[in-house]
Amino acid sequence: MDSTDLKAQLRTELRARRDAMVAVLDSAARLFAFHAAPTPLKALIDSASCVAGYRPQGSEADPAALLDYALQAGKTVALPYVERRSVPMRFLAWAPGDPLVAGQWGLEQPDPATAPEVAPDLFLAPLLGFDRRLHRLGQGAAYYDRAFARYPDAVRIGIAWHVQEVDLVPDDPWDVPLHAVLTEREWIR
């Protein structure tokens, strides 16, 4: 089986694993899981100027409390803006209360007519799977790999549930590893 087939099979398995775990949590437990940044992540947020996060879809881990911490620390917060698969993802400034528009695949994203594009120096990135080498398995469109390549000096942190860890994420030459992963149980660096 080649890397593409392995990744597709792993995506299906990990979505089911993540969905099953989150299905037994109430909304408060989902938010509380990532309510506070561990000290190393606080230090990274404190030294950043622009923190890129995301609005969770489905059973994705919710970084809202981490983004709140960044906002309280005076940082610019950005959310991804996806136009279409052939166009690289951009990051637009966002704060609570700013309007969000529906994007591709049901993404909630800032309105490009009013939100300026910014350059993140810290990413809090969603993922489907990760391993202890800090390789990340995403949805398969390579949006984050392209963003990571566009901002090579930015710190890349994956946000995930512990059940998303696998022994080995198949990787390709264009896959960009993370610097760390935060789960509801541990900080992996």
Tab-separated table of C-alpha atoms in Angstrom:
chain	number	residue	atom	x	y	z
A	1	MET	CA	0.000	0.000	0.000
A	2	ASP	CA	1.425	3.392	-0.936
A	3	SER	CA	1.523	6.485	1.292
A	4	THR	CA	-1.665	7.969	-0.195
A	5	ASP	CA	-3.668	4.802	0.505
A	6	LEU	CA	-2.214	4.463	4.005
A	7	LYS	CA	-3.109	8.057	4.806
A	8	ALA	CA	-6.664	7.637	3.499
A	9	GLN	CA	-7.177	4.499	5.580
A	10	LEU	CA	-5.710	6.187	8.649
A	11	ARG	CA	-7.930	9.267	8.183
A	12	THR	CA	-11.054	7.091	8.211
A	13	GLU	CA	-9.912	5.227	11.324
A	14	LEU	CA	-8.893	8.383	13.193
A	15	ARG	CA	-12.109	10.279	12.408
A	16	ALA	CA	-14.085	7.347	13.835
A	17	ARG	CA	-11.835	7.129	16.907
A	18	ARG	CA	-12.060	10.877	17.569
A	19	ASP	CA	-15.822	10.987	16.964
A	20	ALA	CA	-16.408	8.066	19.357
A	21	MET	CA	-14.374	9.676	22.141
A	22	VAL	CA	-15.964	13.099	21.802
A	23	ALA	CA	-19.491	11.636	21.554
A	24	VAL	CA	-19.354	10.729	25.255
A	25	LEU	CA	-18.242	14.218	26.346
A	26	ASP	CA	-20.663	17.024	27.090
A	27	SER	CA	-19.941	20.509	25.738
A	28	ALA	CA	-18.435	21.691	29.038
A	29	ALA	CA	-16.001	18.760	29.105
A	30	ARG	CA	-14.989	19.493	25.506
A	31	LEU	CA	-14.162	23.112	26.360
A	32	PHE	CA	-12.552	22.329	29.718
A	33	ALA	CA	-10.154	19.836	28.104
A	34	PHE	CA	-8.082	22.689	26.650
A	35	HIS	CA	-9.004	25.400	29.170
A	36	ALA	CA	-5.449	26.330	30.085
A	37	ALA	CA	-2.203	26.435	28.206
A	38	PRO	CA	0.692	24.528	29.763
A	39	THR	CA	3.656	26.689	30.744
A	40	PRO	CA	5.703	25.946	27.587
A	41	LEU	CA	2.771	26.912	25.356
A	42	LYS	CA	2.099	30.056	27.399
A	43	ALA	CA	5.720	31.054	26.816
A	44	LEU	CA	5.328	30.508	23.066
A	45	ILE	CA	2.119	32.540	22.979
A	46	ASP	CA	3.718	35.290	25.080
A	47	SER	CA	6.622	35.571	22.624
A	48	ALA	CA	4.423	35.514	19.510
A	49	SER	CA	2.885	38.527	17.843
A	50	CYS	CA	0.217	36.721	15.793
A	51	VAL	CA	-1.372	33.418	16.814
A	52	ALA	CA	-3.295	31.485	14.156
A	53	GLY	CA	-6.012	29.219	15.470
A	54	TYR	CA	-9.170	27.721	14.056
A	55	ARG	CA	-12.870	27.203	14.734
A	56	PRO	CA	-13.390	23.485	15.406
A	57	GLN	CA	-15.555	21.386	13.163
A	58	GLY	CA	-17.317	18.306	14.433
A	59	SER	CA	-15.192	16.494	16.979
A	60	GLU	CA	-12.006	18.551	16.532
A	61	ALA	CA	-10.280	19.733	19.710
A	62	ASP	CA	-11.376	23.286	20.511
A	63	PRO	CA	-8.565	25.849	20.951
A	64	ALA	CA	-10.950	28.667	22.033
A	65	ALA	CA	-9.477	29.012	25.536
A	66	LEU	CA	-5.956	29.140	24.098
A	67	LEU	CA	-7.003	31.855	21.663
A	68	ASP	CA	-8.643	33.746	24.538
A	69	TYR	CA	-5.329	33.577	26.409
A	70	ALA	CA	-3.550	34.986	23.331
A	71	LEU	CA	-6.071	37.822	23.048
A	72	GLN	CA	-5.733	38.652	26.760
A	73	ALA	CA	-1.960	38.722	26.254
A	74	GLY	CA	-2.451	41.376	23.565
A	75	LYS	CA	-1.682	39.146	20.597
A	76	THR	CA	-3.285	39.352	17.187
A	77	VAL	CA	-5.391	36.257	16.608
A	78	ALA	CA	-6.018	34.932	13.123
A	79	LEU	CA	-8.294	32.309	11.666
A	80	PRO	CA	-7.837	30.522	8.357
A	81	TYR	CA	-9.642	31.677	5.271
A	82	VAL	CA	-10.117	29.013	2.606
A	83	GLU	CA	-11.275	30.136	-0.806
A	84	ARG	CA	-10.900	26.905	-2.787
A	85	ARG	CA	-8.550	23.932	-2.921
A	86	SER	CA	-6.245	25.400	-5.588
A	87	VAL	CA	-5.696	28.634	-3.632
A	88	PRO	CA	-3.413	28.655	-0.574
A	89	MET	CA	-5.120	29.261	2.744
A	90	ARG	CA	-4.768	32.800	4.090
A	91	PHE	CA	-4.949	33.972	7.692
A	92	LEU	CA	-7.233	36.859	8.560
A	93	ALA	CA	-7.295	38.790	11.827
A	94	TRP	CA	-10.189	37.908	14.111
A	95	ALA	CA	-11.477	38.761	17.586
A	96	PRO	CA	-14.622	37.630	19.414
A	97	GLY	CA	-17.595	39.521	18.037
A	98	ASP	CA	-16.089	39.914	14.568
A	99	PRO	CA	-18.363	38.523	11.860
A	100	LEU	CA	-17.706	35.047	10.519
A	101	VAL	CA	-18.833	33.832	7.112
A	102	ALA	CA	-19.499	30.315	5.892
A	103	GLY	CA	-16.661	28.939	3.834
A	104	GLN	CA	-15.703	25.717	2.103
A	105	TRP	CA	-16.721	22.545	3.951
A	106	GLY	CA	-18.752	24.538	6.477
A	107	LEU	CA	-15.735	26.412	7.868
A	108	GLU	CA	-16.495	29.492	9.933
A	109	GLN	CA	-14.009	32.098	8.770
A	110	PRO	CA	-13.443	35.852	8.954
A	111	ASP	CA	-15.013	38.027	6.292
A	112	PRO	CA	-12.274	38.924	3.787
A	113	ALA	CA	-14.059	42.207	3.041
A	114	THR	CA	-13.397	43.475	6.579
A	115	ALA	CA	-10.626	41.343	8.129
A	116	PRO	CA	-7.027	42.120	7.172
A	117	GLU	CA	-4.618	39.378	6.179
A	118	VAL	CA	-1.878	38.796	8.772
A	119	ALA	CA	1.289	36.705	9.049
A	120	PRO	CA	1.168	34.174	11.905
A	121	ASP	CA	4.311	33.394	13.858
A	122	LEU	CA	2.559	30.711	15.940
A	123	PHE	CA	0.115	28.134	14.605
A	124	LEU	CA	-2.399	26.210	16.711
A	125	ALA	CA	-3.324	23.692	14.051
A	126	PRO	CA	-6.082	21.096	13.866
A	127	LEU	CA	-5.221	17.581	12.804
A	128	LEU	CA	-6.575	14.084	12.382
A	129	GLY	CA	-3.534	12.243	13.647
A	130	PHE	CA	-0.009	12.658	14.970
A	131	ASP	CA	2.931	10.572	16.099
A	132	ARG	CA	5.767	11.078	18.587
A	133	ARG	CA	8.030	12.263	15.744
A	134	LEU	CA	5.549	15.186	15.582
A	135	HIS	CA	4.358	14.322	12.110
A	136	ARG	CA	0.825	15.510	11.451
A	137	LEU	CA	-1.945	13.918	9.423
A	138	GLY	CA	-4.444	16.472	8.181
A	139	GLN	CA	-7.559	16.267	6.055
A	140	GLY	CA	-5.584	15.653	2.883
A	141	ALA	CA	-5.707	18.951	0.994
A	142	ALA	CA	-2.250	20.092	2.253
A	143	TYR	CA	-3.565	23.516	3.296
A	144	TYR	CA	-1.536	23.545	6.494
A	145	ASP	CA	1.590	22.094	4.885
A	146	ARG	CA	1.466	24.918	2.344
A	147	ALA	CA	0.871	27.475	5.116
A	148	PHE	CA	3.749	26.059	7.176
A	149	ALA	CA	6.013	26.295	4.105
A	150	ARG	CA	4.878	29.893	3.530
A	151	TYR	CA	5.748	30.818	7.145
A	152	PRO	CA	8.789	28.598	7.810
A	153	ASP	CA	9.879	30.470	10.950
A	154	ALA	CA	6.485	30.141	12.637
A	155	VAL	CA	6.104	27.710	15.533
A	156	ARG	CA	3.727	24.850	14.683
A	157	ILE	CA	1.629	23.335	17.489
A	158	GLY	CA	-0.942	20.618	16.846
A	159	ILE	CA	-4.092	20.567	18.999
A	160	ALA	CA	-5.615	17.099	19.355
A	161	TRP	CA	-7.323	14.546	21.550
A	162	HIS	CA	-5.027	11.814	22.891
A	163	VAL	CA	-6.902	9.173	20.844
A	164	GLN	CA	-5.539	10.781	17.685
A	165	GLU	CA	-2.017	9.564	18.414
A	166	VAL	CA	-0.709	6.748	16.226
A	167	ASP	CA	2.587	4.892	16.168
A	168	LEU	CA	3.592	6.264	12.781
A	169	VAL	CA	2.075	8.861	10.472
A	170	PRO	CA	3.095	8.075	6.889
A	171	ASP	CA	4.916	11.126	5.611
A	172	ASP	CA	5.779	12.518	2.210
A	173	PRO	CA	8.527	15.002	1.288
A	174	TRP	CA	6.083	17.949	1.376
A	175	ASP	CA	4.771	17.158	4.873
A	176	VAL	CA	5.995	19.666	7.446
A	177	PRO	CA	6.367	18.329	11.013
A	178	LEU	CA	5.091	20.131	14.074
A	179	HIS	CA	7.173	21.553	16.907
A	180	ALA	CA	4.814	20.162	19.565
A	181	VAL	CA	1.361	18.682	20.149
A	182	LEU	CA	-1.048	19.548	22.942
A	183	THR	CA	-3.644	16.961	23.920
A	184	GLU	CA	-6.087	17.062	26.806
A	185	ARG	CA	-3.596	14.850	28.659
A	186	GLU	CA	-0.111	16.075	27.799
A	187	TRP	CA	2.296	18.439	26.095
A	188	ILE	CA	4.416	16.491	23.595
A	189	ARG	CA	7.575	18.132	22.351
